[in-house]
Amino acid sequence: QLQLQESGPGLVRPSETLSLTCTVSGGSVSRSDNFWGWIRQPPGNGLEWIGNMYYSGSTYYNPPLKSRVTISIDTSKNQFSLKLSSVTAADTAVYYCARVSNLAFDFWGQGTLVTVFS
Amino acid sequence: QSALTQPPSASGSPGQSVTISCTGTSSDVGAYNYVSWYHQHPGKAPKLIIYEVSERPSGVPDRFSGSRSGNTASLTVSGLQAEDEADYYCSSYAGSNKWVFGGGTKLTVL
């Protein structure tokens, strides 16, 4: 069974860079039919797609976040990562990593809360 | 792209059916057969219950069904059970490797 687990700091200061890692088990991030995504959910609010990454390294980002987001993959560790720069309080959210299959997010991590505070 | 439009709330009694709508545009919901639905219980991660408009992943009860008409997709939950009380989100592929989610609907089982 595929499992995903987010990890990273739970507190980030304004203007700094949020960095999270998603560790995949039970499957390979480098499979040619897989791609991987990040989604976030501000407290009490709905889901927002951040971006996806194909096994080949191609990345696609939500336009409002594009200038601040980088998603990368580390096949040696079976992980993929999210970096979001110049964070503000509006970036406080639960961040989820997920696998994309049939253009739907079929397996999700448990999520990790990141709070931007000064 | 803008978020898909969902009603903020829906409700039904046990055993009844309830339908949740998800309205997009001709650039997302109306353009692709890639509408998906998720439910999310408090404090939990979302779980996929419908993909490609009307397909159910393995293990999802057939009480959950999806459909689409024009730019509006719908999720119907039949034979409501107490465990169905959750937040429900739709999502659609929006072309050019982009995705969009709906604002979510809180389903209450009366």
mmCIF file with all atom_site columns, C-alpha atoms in Angstrom:
data_model
loop_
_atom_site.group_PDB
_atom_site.id
_atom_site.type_symbol
_atom_site.label_atom_id
_atom_site.label_alt_id
_atom_site.label_comp_id
_atom_site.label_asym_id
_atom_site.label_entity_id
_atom_site.label_seq_id
_atom_site.pdbx_PDB_ins_code
_atom_site.Cartn_x
_atom_site.Cartn_y
_atom_site.Cartn_z
_atom_site.occupancy
_atom_site.B_iso_or_equiv
_atom_site.pdbx_formal_charge
_atom_site.auth_seq_id
_atom_site.auth_comp_id
_atom_site.auth_asym_id
_atom_site.auth_atom_id
_atom_site.pdbx_PDB_model_num
ATOM 1   C CA . GLN A 1 1   ? 0.000   0.000  0.000   1.00 0.00 ? 1   GLN A CA 1
ATOM 2   C CA . LEU A 1 2   ? 1.384   3.376  -0.991  1.00 0.00 ? 2   LEU A CA 1
ATOM 3   C CA . GLN A 1 3   ? 2.043   5.723  1.898   1.00 0.00 ? 3   GLN A CA 1
ATOM 4   C CA . LEU A 1 4   ? 3.167   9.345  1.945   1.00 0.00 ? 4   LEU A CA 1
ATOM 5   C CA . GLN A 1 5   ? 4.501   11.276 4.932   1.00 0.00 ? 5   GLN A CA 1
ATOM 6   C CA . GLU A 1 6   ? 5.201   14.994 5.122   1.00 0.00 ? 6   GLU A CA 1
ATOM 7   C CA . SER A 1 7   ? 7.989   16.343 7.294   1.00 0.00 ? 7   SER A CA 1
ATOM 8   C CA . GLY A 1 8   ? 9.509   19.723 8.014   1.00 0.00 ? 8   GLY A CA 1
ATOM 9   C CA . PRO A 1 9   ? 9.447   22.677 10.402  1.00 0.00 ? 9   PRO A CA 1
ATOM 10  C CA . GLY A 1 10  ? 6.090   23.574 11.872  1.00 0.00 ? 10  GLY A CA 1
ATOM 11  C CA . LEU A 1 11  ? 7.043   27.220 12.396  1.00 0.00 ? 11  LEU A CA 1
ATOM 12  C CA . VAL A 1 12  ? 8.466   29.613 9.817   1.00 0.00 ? 12  VAL A CA 1
ATOM 13  C CA . ARG A 1 13  ? 9.172   33.334 10.170  1.00 0.00 ? 13  ARG A CA 1
ATOM 14  C CA . PRO A 1 14  ? 7.722   35.867 7.733   1.00 0.00 ? 14  PRO A CA 1
ATOM 15  C CA . SER A 1 15  ? 9.838   36.477 4.616   1.00 0.00 ? 15  SER A CA 1
ATOM 16  C CA . GLU A 1 16  ? 11.668  33.167 5.080   1.00 0.00 ? 16  GLU A CA 1
ATOM 17  C CA . THR A 1 17  ? 11.362  29.983 3.020   1.00 0.00 ? 17  THR A CA 1
ATOM 18  C CA . LEU A 1 18  ? 9.046   27.129 3.943   1.00 0.00 ? 18  LEU A CA 1
ATOM 19  C CA . SER A 1 19  ? 10.604  23.743 3.214   1.00 0.00 ? 19  SER A CA 1
ATOM 20  C CA . LEU A 1 20  ? 8.779   20.422 3.383   1.00 0.00 ? 20  LEU A CA 1
ATOM 21  C CA . THR A 1 21  ? 9.627   16.901 2.304   1.00 0.00 ? 21  THR A CA 1
ATOM 22  C CA . CYS A 1 22  ? 7.306   14.062 1.367   1.00 0.00 ? 22  CYS A CA 1
ATOM 23  C CA . THR A 1 23  ? 8.675   10.559 1.869   1.00 0.00 ? 23  THR A CA 1
ATOM 24  C CA . VAL A 1 24  ? 7.037   7.870  -0.249  1.00 0.00 ? 24  VAL A CA 1
ATOM 25  C CA . SER A 1 25  ? 6.889   4.228  0.812   1.00 0.00 ? 25  SER A CA 1
ATOM 26  C CA . GLY A 1 26  ? 5.301   1.265  -0.879  1.00 0.00 ? 26  GLY A CA 1
ATOM 27  C CA . GLY A 1 27  ? 6.039   2.715  -4.301  1.00 0.00 ? 27  GLY A CA 1
ATOM 28  C CA . SER A 1 28  ? 8.642   4.581  -6.304  1.00 0.00 ? 28  SER A CA 1
ATOM 29  C CA . VAL A 1 29  ? 8.688   8.306  -7.075  1.00 0.00 ? 29  VAL A CA 1
ATOM 30  C CA . SER A 1 30  ? 10.506  7.506  -10.294 1.00 0.00 ? 30  SER A CA 1
ATOM 31  C CA . ARG A 1 31  ? 7.813   5.298  -11.853 1.00 0.00 ? 31  ARG A CA 1
ATOM 32  C CA . SER A 1 32  ? 6.977   6.647  -15.262 1.00 0.00 ? 32  SER A CA 1
ATOM 33  C CA . ASP A 1 33  ? 3.208   6.544  -14.679 1.00 0.00 ? 33  ASP A CA 1
ATOM 34  C CA . ASN A 1 34  ? 3.335   8.536  -11.457 1.00 0.00 ? 34  ASN A CA 1
ATOM 35  C CA . PHE A 1 35  ? 3.393   12.140 -10.670 1.00 0.00 ? 35  PHE A CA 1
ATOM 36  C CA . TRP A 1 36  ? 3.265   13.939 -7.396  1.00 0.00 ? 36  TRP A CA 1
ATOM 37  C CA . GLY A 1 37  ? 1.643   17.017 -5.961  1.00 0.00 ? 37  GLY A CA 1
ATOM 38  C CA . TRP A 1 38  ? 1.326   19.446 -3.073  1.00 0.00 ? 38  TRP A CA 1
ATOM 39  C CA . ILE A 1 39  ? -1.963  20.840 -1.791  1.00 0.00 ? 39  ILE A CA 1
ATOM 40  C CA . ARG A 1 40  ? -2.567  23.139 1.167   1.00 0.00 ? 40  ARG A CA 1
ATOM 41  C CA . GLN A 1 41  ? -5.498  24.005 3.410   1.00 0.00 ? 41  GLN A CA 1
ATOM 42  C CA . PRO A 1 42  ? -5.530  27.170 5.533   1.00 0.00 ? 42  PRO A CA 1
ATOM 43  C CA . PRO A 1 43  ? -7.183  26.649 8.930   1.00 0.00 ? 43  PRO A CA 1
ATOM 44  C CA . GLY A 1 44  ? -10.945 26.437 8.526   1.00 0.00 ? 44  GLY A CA 1
ATOM 45  C CA . ASN A 1 45  ? -10.749 26.879 4.756   1.00 0.00 ? 45  ASN A CA 1
ATOM 46  C CA . GLY A 1 46  ? -10.773 24.809 1.602   1.00 0.00 ? 46  GLY A CA 1
ATOM 47  C CA . LEU A 1 47  ? -8.107  23.077 -0.441  1.00 0.00 ? 47  LEU A CA 1
ATOM 48  C CA . GLU A 1 48  ? -5.694  24.892 -2.738  1.00 0.00 ? 48  GLU A CA 1
ATOM 49  C CA . TRP A 1 49  ? -3.573  23.158 -5.346  1.00 0.00 ? 49  TRP A CA 1
ATOM 50  C CA . ILE A 1 50  ? 0.078   24.289 -5.123  1.00 0.00 ? 50  ILE A CA 1
ATOM 51  C CA . GLY A 1 51  ? 1.787   22.322 -7.860  1.00 0.00 ? 51  GLY A CA 1
ATOM 52  C CA . ASN A 1 52  ? 2.729   18.971 -9.376  1.00 0.00 ? 52  ASN A CA 1
ATOM 53  C CA . MET A 1 53  ? 5.911   17.292 -10.467 1.00 0.00 ? 53  MET A CA 1
ATOM 54  C CA . TYR A 1 54  ? 6.359   14.504 -12.992 1.00 0.00 ? 54  TYR A CA 1
ATOM 55  C CA . TYR A 1 55  ? 8.889   11.732 -12.449 1.00 0.00 ? 55  TYR A CA 1
ATOM 56  C CA . SER A 1 56  ? 10.851  13.276 -15.326 1.00 0.00 ? 56  SER A CA 1
ATOM 57  C CA . GLY A 1 57  ? 11.369  16.449 -13.343 1.00 0.00 ? 57  GLY A CA 1
ATOM 58  C CA . SER A 1 58  ? 8.841   18.627 -15.161 1.00 0.00 ? 58  SER A CA 1
ATOM 59  C CA . THR A 1 59  ? 7.005   20.905 -12.761 1.00 0.00 ? 59  THR A CA 1
ATOM 60  C CA . TYR A 1 60  ? 3.703   22.788 -12.932 1.00 0.00 ? 60  TYR A CA 1
ATOM 61  C CA . TYR A 1 61  ? 2.583   25.382 -10.437 1.00 0.00 ? 61  TYR A CA 1
ATOM 62  C CA . ASN A 1 62  ? -0.576  27.247 -9.484  1.00 0.00 ? 62  ASN A CA 1
ATOM 63  C CA . PRO A 1 63  ? -0.169  30.656 -11.198 1.00 0.00 ? 63  PRO A CA 1
ATOM 64  C CA . PRO A 1 64  ? -0.716  32.809 -8.075  1.00 0.00 ? 64  PRO A CA 1
ATOM 65  C CA . LEU A 1 65  ? 2.094   30.927 -6.290  1.00 0.00 ? 65  LEU A CA 1
ATOM 66  C CA . LYS A 1 66  ? 4.356   30.238 -9.250  1.00 0.00 ? 66  LYS A CA 1
ATOM 67  C CA . SER A 1 67  ? 6.930   32.930 -8.490  1.00 0.00 ? 67  SER A CA 1
ATOM 68  C CA . ARG A 1 68  ? 7.514   31.572 -4.970  1.00 0.00 ? 68  ARG A CA 1
ATOM 69  C CA . VAL A 1 69  ? 7.215   27.775 -5.379  1.00 0.00 ? 69  VAL A CA 1
ATOM 70  C CA . THR A 1 70  ? 9.771   25.118 -6.208  1.00 0.00 ? 70  THR A CA 1
ATOM 71  C CA . ILE A 1 71  ? 9.005   21.394 -6.227  1.00 0.00 ? 71  ILE A CA 1
ATOM 72  C CA . SER A 1 72  ? 11.863  18.957 -6.622  1.00 0.00 ? 72  SER A CA 1
ATOM 73  C CA . ILE A 1 73  ? 12.411  15.215 -6.476  1.00 0.00 ? 73  ILE A CA 1
ATOM 74  C CA . ASP A 1 74  ? 15.126  13.052 -4.910  1.00 0.00 ? 74  ASP A CA 1
ATOM 75  C CA . THR A 1 75  ? 14.888  9.590  -6.407  1.00 0.00 ? 75  THR A CA 1
ATOM 76  C CA . SER A 1 76  ? 17.734  8.266  -4.249  1.00 0.00 ? 76  SER A CA 1
ATOM 77  C CA . LYS A 1 77  ? 15.683  8.940  -1.128  1.00 0.00 ? 77  LYS A CA 1
ATOM 78  C CA . ASN A 1 78  ? 12.288  8.282  -2.729  1.00 0.00 ? 78  ASN A CA 1
ATOM 79  C CA . GLN A 1 79  ? 11.191  11.773 -1.713  1.00 0.00 ? 79  GLN A CA 1
ATOM 80  C CA . PHE A 1 80  ? 9.888   14.941 -3.246  1.00 0.00 ? 80  PHE A CA 1
ATOM 81  C CA . SER A 1 81  ? 10.031  18.389 -1.726  1.00 0.00 ? 81  SER A CA 1
ATOM 82  C CA . LEU A 1 82  ? 8.299   21.756 -1.595  1.00 0.00 ? 82  LEU A CA 1
ATOM 83  C CA . LYS A 1 83  ? 9.899   25.142 -1.102  1.00 0.00 ? 83  LYS A CA 1
ATOM 84  C CA . LEU A 1 84  ? 7.788   28.277 -0.755  1.00 0.00 ? 84  LEU A CA 1
ATOM 85  C CA . SER A 1 85  ? 9.709   31.510 -0.446  1.00 0.00 ? 85  SER A CA 1
ATOM 86  C CA . SER A 1 86  ? 8.880   34.887 1.097   1.00 0.00 ? 86  SER A CA 1
ATOM 87  C CA . VAL A 1 87  ? 6.132   33.479 3.277   1.00 0.00 ? 87  VAL A CA 1
ATOM 88  C CA . THR A 1 88  ? 3.519   35.589 5.025   1.00 0.00 ? 88  THR A CA 1
ATOM 89  C CA . ALA A 1 89  ? 0.758   34.805 7.509   1.00 0.00 ? 89  ALA A CA 1
ATOM 90  C CA . ALA A 1 90  ? -1.446  33.924 4.541   1.00 0.00 ? 90  ALA A CA 1
ATOM 91  C CA . ASP A 1 91  ? 0.750   30.877 3.931   1.00 0.00 ? 91  ASP A CA 1
ATOM 92  C CA . THR A 1 92  ? -0.201  29.368 7.300   1.00 0.00 ? 92  THR A CA 1
ATOM 93  C CA . ALA A 1 93  ? -1.891  26.087 6.404   1.00 0.00 ? 93  ALA A CA 1
ATOM 94  C CA . VAL A 1 94  ? -1.876  22.330 6.603   1.00 0.00 ? 94  VAL A CA 1
ATOM 95  C CA . TYR A 1 95  ? 0.293   21.153 3.730   1.00 0.00 ? 95  TYR A CA 1
ATOM 96  C CA . TYR A 1 96  ? -0.442  17.806 2.089   1.00 0.00 ? 96  TYR A CA 1
ATOM 97  C CA . CYS A 1 97  ? 1.572   15.795 -0.384  1.00 0.00 ? 97  CYS A CA 1
ATOM 98  C CA . ALA A 1 98  ? -0.259  13.433 -2.712  1.00 0.00 ? 98  ALA A CA 1
ATOM 99  C CA . ARG A 1 99  ? 0.131   11.104 -5.653  1.00 0.00 ? 99  ARG A CA 1
ATOM 100 C CA . VAL A 1 100 ? -1.638  11.984 -8.875  1.00 0.00 ? 100 VAL A CA 1
ATOM 101 C CA . SER A 1 101 ? -3.190  9.123  -10.834 1.00 0.00 ? 101 SER A CA 1
ATOM 102 C CA . ASN A 1 102 ? -5.862  9.383  -13.542 1.00 0.00 ? 102 ASN A CA 1
ATOM 103 C CA . LEU A 1 103 ? -5.500  13.152 -12.977 1.00 0.00 ? 103 LEU A CA 1
ATOM 104 C CA . ALA A 1 104 ? -6.885  12.787 -9.442  1.00 0.00 ? 104 ALA A CA 1
ATOM 105 C CA . PHE A 1 105 ? -5.121  12.887 -6.089  1.00 0.00 ? 105 PHE A CA 1
ATOM 106 C CA . ASP A 1 106 ? -5.502  9.267  -5.016  1.00 0.00 ? 106 ASP A CA 1
ATOM 107 C CA . PHE A 1 107 ? -3.112  8.868  -2.093  1.00 0.00 ? 107 PHE A CA 1
ATOM 108 C CA . TRP A 1 108 ? -2.506  11.620 0.455   1.00 0.00 ? 108 TRP A CA 1
ATOM 109 C CA . GLY A 1 109 ? -0.118  12.162 3.313   1.00 0.00 ? 109 GLY A CA 1
ATOM 110 C CA . GLN A 1 110 ? -1.579  12.926 6.728   1.00 0.00 ? 110 GLN A CA 1
ATOM 111 C CA . GLY A 1 111 ? -0.694  16.609 6.367   1.00 0.00 ? 111 GLY A CA 1
ATOM 112 C CA . THR A 1 112 ? 1.542   18.888 8.371   1.00 0.00 ? 112 THR A CA 1
ATOM 113 C CA . LEU A 1 113 ? 0.627   22.254 9.860   1.00 0.00 ? 113 LEU A CA 1
ATOM 114 C CA . VAL A 1 114 ? 2.988   25.090 9.046   1.00 0.00 ? 114 VAL A CA 1
ATOM 115 C CA . THR A 1 115 ? 2.495   28.329 10.932  1.00 0.00 ? 115 THR A CA 1
ATOM 116 C CA . VAL A 1 116 ? 4.079   31.579 9.829   1.00 0.00 ? 116 VAL A CA 1
ATOM 117 C CA . PHE A 1 117 ? 4.761   33.699 12.870  1.00 0.00 ? 117 PHE A CA 1
ATOM 118 C CA . SER A 1 118 ? 6.898   36.619 13.863  1.00 0.00 ? 118 SER A CA 1
ATOM 119 C CA . GLN B 2 1   ? -8.061  29.976 -12.632 1.00 0.00 ? 1   GLN B CA 1
ATOM 120 C CA . SER B 2 2   ? -10.902 30.536 -10.117 1.00 0.00 ? 2   SER B CA 1
ATOM 121 C CA . ALA B 2 3   ? -12.068 28.024 -7.561  1.00 0.00 ? 3   ALA B CA 1
ATOM 122 C CA . LEU B 2 4   ? -14.998 25.802 -8.481  1.00 0.00 ? 4   LEU B CA 1
ATOM 123 C CA . THR B 2 5   ? -18.292 26.774 -6.849  1.00 0.00 ? 5   THR B CA 1
ATOM 124 C CA . GLN B 2 6   ? -19.892 24.465 -4.297  1.00 0.00 ? 6   GLN B CA 1
ATOM 125 C CA . PRO B 2 7   ? -22.746 25.119 -1.866  1.00 0.00 ? 7   PRO B CA 1
ATOM 126 C CA . PRO B 2 8   ? -21.328 25.710 1.612   1.00 0.00 ? 8   PRO B CA 1
ATOM 127 C CA . SER B 2 9   ? -23.648 23.186 3.221   1.00 0.00 ? 9   SER B CA 1
ATOM 128 C CA . ALA B 2 10  ? -25.938 20.254 2.529   1.00 0.00 ? 10  ALA B CA 1
ATOM 129 C CA . SER B 2 11  ? -27.916 17.936 4.753   1.00 0.00 ? 11  SER B CA 1
ATOM 130 C CA . GLY B 2 12  ? -30.068 14.842 4.786   1.00 0.00 ? 12  GLY B CA 1
ATOM 131 C CA . SER B 2 13  ? -31.498 12.247 7.116   1.00 0.00 ? 13  SER B CA 1
ATOM 132 C CA . PRO B 2 14  ? -30.130 8.723  7.414   1.00 0.00 ? 14  PRO B CA 1
ATOM 133 C CA . GLY B 2 15  ? -31.192 6.605  4.471   1.00 0.00 ? 15  GLY B CA 1
ATOM 134 C CA . GLN B 2 16  ? -31.940 9.596  2.259   1.00 0.00 ? 16  GLN B CA 1
ATOM 135 C CA . SER B 2 17  ? -29.982 10.779 -0.762  1.00 0.00 ? 17  SER B CA 1
ATOM 136 C CA . VAL B 2 18  ? -28.228 14.108 -1.079  1.00 0.00 ? 18  VAL B CA 1
ATOM 137 C CA . THR B 2 19  ? -26.600 15.716 -4.114  1.00 0.00 ? 19  THR B CA 1
ATOM 138 C CA . ILE B 2 20  ? -23.771 18.250 -4.000  1.00 0.00 ? 20  ILE B CA 1
ATOM 139 C CA . SER B 2 21  ? -23.054 20.417 -7.029  1.00 0.00 ? 21  SER B CA 1
ATOM 140 C CA . CYS B 2 22  ? -19.754 21.733 -8.310  1.00 0.00 ? 22  CYS B CA 1
ATOM 141 C CA . THR B 2 23  ? -19.875 24.458 -10.939 1.00 0.00 ? 23  THR B CA 1
ATOM 142 C CA . GLY B 2 24  ? -16.909 25.389 -13.055 1.00 0.00 ? 24  GLY B CA 1
ATOM 143 C CA . THR B 2 25  ? -16.411 26.686 -16.569 1.00 0.00 ? 25  THR B CA 1
ATOM 144 C CA . SER B 2 26  ? -15.930 25.443 -20.097 1.00 0.00 ? 26  SER B CA 1
ATOM 145 C CA . SER B 2 27  ? -12.191 25.542 -19.376 1.00 0.00 ? 27  SER B CA 1
ATOM 146 C CA . ASP B 2 28  ? -12.243 23.024 -16.561 1.00 0.00 ? 28  ASP B CA 1
ATOM 147 C CA . VAL B 2 29  ? -15.311 20.983 -15.521 1.00 0.00 ? 29  VAL B CA 1
ATOM 148 C CA . GLY B 2 30  ? -16.925 21.326 -18.916 1.00 0.00 ? 30  GLY B CA 1
ATOM 149 C CA . ALA B 2 31  ? -13.764 20.621 -20.873 1.00 0.00 ? 31  ALA B CA 1
ATOM 150 C CA . TYR B 2 32  ? -12.282 17.482 -19.384 1.00 0.00 ? 32  TYR B CA 1
ATOM 151 C CA . ASN B 2 33  ? -13.467 14.143 -18.015 1.00 0.00 ? 33  ASN B CA 1
ATOM 152 C CA . TYR B 2 34  ? -11.226 14.672 -15.017 1.00 0.00 ? 34  TYR B CA 1
ATOM 153 C CA . VAL B 2 35  ? -13.506 15.769 -12.219 1.00 0.00 ? 35  VAL B CA 1
ATOM 154 C CA . SER B 2 36  ? -12.774 14.162 -8.867  1.00 0.00 ? 36  SER B CA 1
ATOM 155 C CA . TRP B 2 37  ? -14.435 14.261 -5.457  1.00 0.00 ? 37  TRP B CA 1
ATOM 156 C CA . TYR B 2 38  ? -12.968 13.930 -1.980  1.00 0.00 ? 38  TYR B CA 1
ATOM 157 C CA . HIS B 2 39  ? -14.380 13.724 1.492   1.00 0.00 ? 39  HIS B CA 1
ATOM 158 C CA . GLN B 2 40  ? -12.557 14.921 4.561   1.00 0.00 ? 40  GLN B CA 1
ATOM 159 C CA . HIS B 2 41  ? -13.392 14.081 8.141   1.00 0.00 ? 41  HIS B CA 1
ATOM 160 C CA . PRO B 2 42  ? -12.264 16.506 10.869  1.00 0.00 ? 42  PRO B CA 1
ATOM 161 C CA . GLY B 2 43  ? -8.537  16.419 11.426  1.00 0.00 ? 43  GLY B CA 1
ATOM 162 C CA . LYS B 2 44  ? -7.985  13.935 8.617   1.00 0.00 ? 44  LYS B CA 1
ATOM 163 C CA . ALA B 2 45  ? -6.563  14.106 5.135   1.00 0.00 ? 45  ALA B CA 1
ATOM 164 C CA . PRO B 2 46  ? -8.963  14.208 2.182   1.00 0.00 ? 46  PRO B CA 1
ATOM 165 C CA . LYS B 2 47  ? -9.847  10.848 0.651   1.00 0.00 ? 47  LYS B CA 1
ATOM 166 C CA . LEU B 2 48  ? -10.601 10.275 -3.031  1.00 0.00 ? 48  LEU B CA 1
ATOM 167 C CA . ILE B 2 49  ? -14.113 8.915  -3.590  1.00 0.00 ? 49  ILE B CA 1
ATOM 168 C CA . ILE B 2 50  ? -14.771 9.681  -7.281  1.00 0.00 ? 50  ILE B CA 1
ATOM 169 C CA . TYR B 2 51  ? -12.399 10.234 -10.211 1.00 0.00 ? 51  TYR B CA 1
ATOM 170 C CA . GLU B 2 52  ? -12.915 10.819 -13.921 1.00 0.00 ? 52  GLU B CA 1
ATOM 171 C CA . VAL B 2 53  ? -16.393 12.236 -13.218 1.00 0.00 ? 53  VAL B CA 1
ATOM 172 C CA . SER B 2 54  ? -18.045 8.978  -12.181 1.00 0.00 ? 54  SER B CA 1
ATOM 173 C CA . GLU B 2 55  ? -15.453 6.296  -11.427 1.00 0.00 ? 55  GLU B CA 1
ATOM 174 C CA . ARG B 2 56  ? -15.084 4.907  -7.906  1.00 0.00 ? 56  ARG B CA 1
ATOM 175 C CA . PRO B 2 57  ? -11.728 3.798  -6.519  1.00 0.00 ? 57  PRO B CA 1
ATOM 176 C CA . SER B 2 58  ? -11.555 0.304  -5.134  1.00 0.00 ? 58  SER B CA 1
ATOM 177 C CA . GLY B 2 59  ? -13.155 0.110  -1.696  1.00 0.00 ? 59  GLY B CA 1
ATOM 178 C CA . VAL B 2 60  ? -15.440 3.125  -2.074  1.00 0.00 ? 60  VAL B CA 1
ATOM 179 C CA . PRO B 2 61  ? -19.096 2.116  -1.555  1.00 0.00 ? 61  PRO B CA 1
ATOM 180 C CA . ASP B 2 62  ? -21.430 2.364  -4.534  1.00 0.00 ? 62  ASP B CA 1
ATOM 181 C CA . ARG B 2 63  ? -23.574 4.710  -2.449  1.00 0.00 ? 63  ARG B CA 1
ATOM 182 C CA . PHE B 2 64  ? -21.284 7.401  -3.850  1.00 0.00 ? 64  PHE B CA 1
ATOM 183 C CA . SER B 2 65  ? -21.860 8.340  -7.475  1.00 0.00 ? 65  SER B CA 1
ATOM 184 C CA . GLY B 2 66  ? -20.764 11.171 -9.729  1.00 0.00 ? 66  GLY B CA 1
ATOM 185 C CA . SER B 2 67  ? -22.097 12.802 -12.859 1.00 0.00 ? 67  SER B CA 1
ATOM 186 C CA . ARG B 2 68  ? -21.691 15.908 -14.970 1.00 0.00 ? 68  ARG B CA 1
ATOM 187 C CA . SER B 2 69  ? -23.891 18.118 -17.099 1.00 0.00 ? 69  SER B CA 1
ATOM 188 C CA . GLY B 2 70  ? -22.211 20.921 -18.967 1.00 0.00 ? 70  GLY B CA 1
ATOM 189 C CA . ASN B 2 71  ? -20.016 22.909 -16.606 1.00 0.00 ? 71  ASN B CA 1
ATOM 190 C CA . THR B 2 72  ? -21.563 21.434 -13.457 1.00 0.00 ? 72  THR B CA 1
ATOM 191 C CA . ALA B 2 73  ? -20.513 18.191 -11.817 1.00 0.00 ? 73  ALA B CA 1
ATOM 192 C CA . SER B 2 74  ? -22.516 16.500 -9.090  1.00 0.00 ? 74  SER B CA 1
ATOM 193 C CA . LEU B 2 75  ? -21.867 14.028 -6.316  1.00 0.00 ? 75  LEU B CA 1
ATOM 194 C CA . THR B 2 76  ? -24.779 11.986 -5.000  1.00 0.00 ? 76  THR B CA 1
ATOM 195 C CA . VAL B 2 77  ? -24.592 10.154 -1.710  1.00 0.00 ? 77  VAL B CA 1
ATOM 196 C CA . SER B 2 78  ? -27.374 7.588  -1.434  1.00 0.00 ? 78  SER B CA 1
ATOM 197 C CA . GLY B 2 79  ? -28.515 5.788  1.686   1.00 0.00 ? 79  GLY B CA 1
ATOM 198 C CA . LEU B 2 80  ? -26.943 8.408  3.936   1.00 0.00 ? 80  LEU B CA 1
ATOM 199 C CA . GLN B 2 81  ? -25.098 7.084  6.945   1.00 0.00 ? 81  GLN B CA 1
ATOM 200 C CA . ALA B 2 82  ? -23.801 8.917  9.989   1.00 0.00 ? 82  ALA B CA 1
ATOM 201 C CA . GLU B 2 83  ? -20.221 8.282  8.836   1.00 0.00 ? 83  GLU B CA 1
ATOM 202 C CA . ASP B 2 84  ? -20.899 10.276 5.652   1.00 0.00 ? 84  ASP B CA 1
ATOM 203 C CA . GLU B 2 85  ? -20.947 13.489 7.674   1.00 0.00 ? 85  GLU B CA 1
ATOM 204 C CA . ALA B 2 86  ? -17.821 15.280 6.433   1.00 0.00 ? 86  ALA B CA 1
ATOM 205 C CA . ASP B 2 87  ? -16.579 18.055 4.186   1.00 0.00 ? 87  ASP B CA 1
ATOM 206 C CA . TYR B 2 88  ? -16.745 17.283 0.479   1.00 0.00 ? 88  TYR B CA 1
ATOM 207 C CA . TYR B 2 89  ? -14.522 18.851 -2.164  1.00 0.00 ? 89  TYR B CA 1
ATOM 208 C CA . CYS B 2 90  ? -14.599 18.647 -5.934  1.00 0.00 ? 90  CYS B CA 1
ATOM 209 C CA . SER B 2 91  ? -11.597 19.163 -8.156  1.00 0.00 ? 91  SER B CA 1
ATOM 210 C CA . SER B 2 92  ? -11.078 19.436 -11.873 1.00 0.00 ? 92  SER B CA 1
ATOM 211 C CA . TYR B 2 93  ? -8.176  19.318 -14.262 1.00 0.00 ? 93  TYR B CA 1
ATOM 212 C CA . ALA B 2 94  ? -8.060  22.748 -15.877 1.00 0.00 ? 94  ALA B CA 1
ATOM 213 C CA . GLY B 2 95  ? -5.702  22.128 -18.776 1.00 0.00 ? 95  GLY B CA 1
ATOM 214 C CA . SER B 2 96  ? -2.022  23.024 -19.162 1.00 0.00 ? 96  SER B CA 1
ATOM 215 C CA . ASN B 2 97  ? -1.159  20.801 -16.199 1.00 0.00 ? 97  ASN B CA 1
ATOM 216 C CA . LYS B 2 98  ? -3.180  22.830 -13.741 1.00 0.00 ? 98  LYS B CA 1
ATOM 217 C CA . TRP B 2 99  ? -5.810  21.775 -11.215 1.00 0.00 ? 99  TRP B CA 1
ATOM 218 C CA . VAL B 2 100 ? -8.514  23.633 -9.341  1.00 0.00 ? 100 VAL B CA 1
ATOM 219 C CA . PHE B 2 101 ? -10.537 22.740 -6.244  1.00 0.00 ? 101 PHE B CA 1
ATOM 220 C CA . GLY B 2 102 ? -13.998 23.733 -5.101  1.00 0.00 ? 102 GLY B CA 1
ATOM 221 C CA . GLY B 2 103 ? -14.560 25.662 -1.895  1.00 0.00 ? 103 GLY B CA 1
ATOM 222 C CA . GLY B 2 104 ? -16.009 22.644 -0.120  1.00 0.00 ? 104 GLY B CA 1
ATOM 223 C CA . THR B 2 105 ? -19.435 21.564 1.145   1.00 0.00 ? 105 THR B CA 1
ATOM 224 C CA . LYS B 2 106 ? -20.145 20.560 4.727   1.00 0.00 ? 106 LYS B CA 1
ATOM 225 C CA . LEU B 2 107 ? -22.517 17.588 4.688   1.00 0.00 ? 107 LEU B CA 1
ATOM 226 C CA . THR B 2 108 ? -24.591 17.126 7.828   1.00 0.00 ? 108 THR B CA 1
ATOM 227 C CA . VAL B 2 109 ? -26.484 13.914 8.530   1.00 0.00 ? 109 VAL B CA 1
ATOM 228 C CA . LEU B 2 110 ? -29.507 14.957 10.539  1.00 0.00 ? 110 LEU B CA 1
#
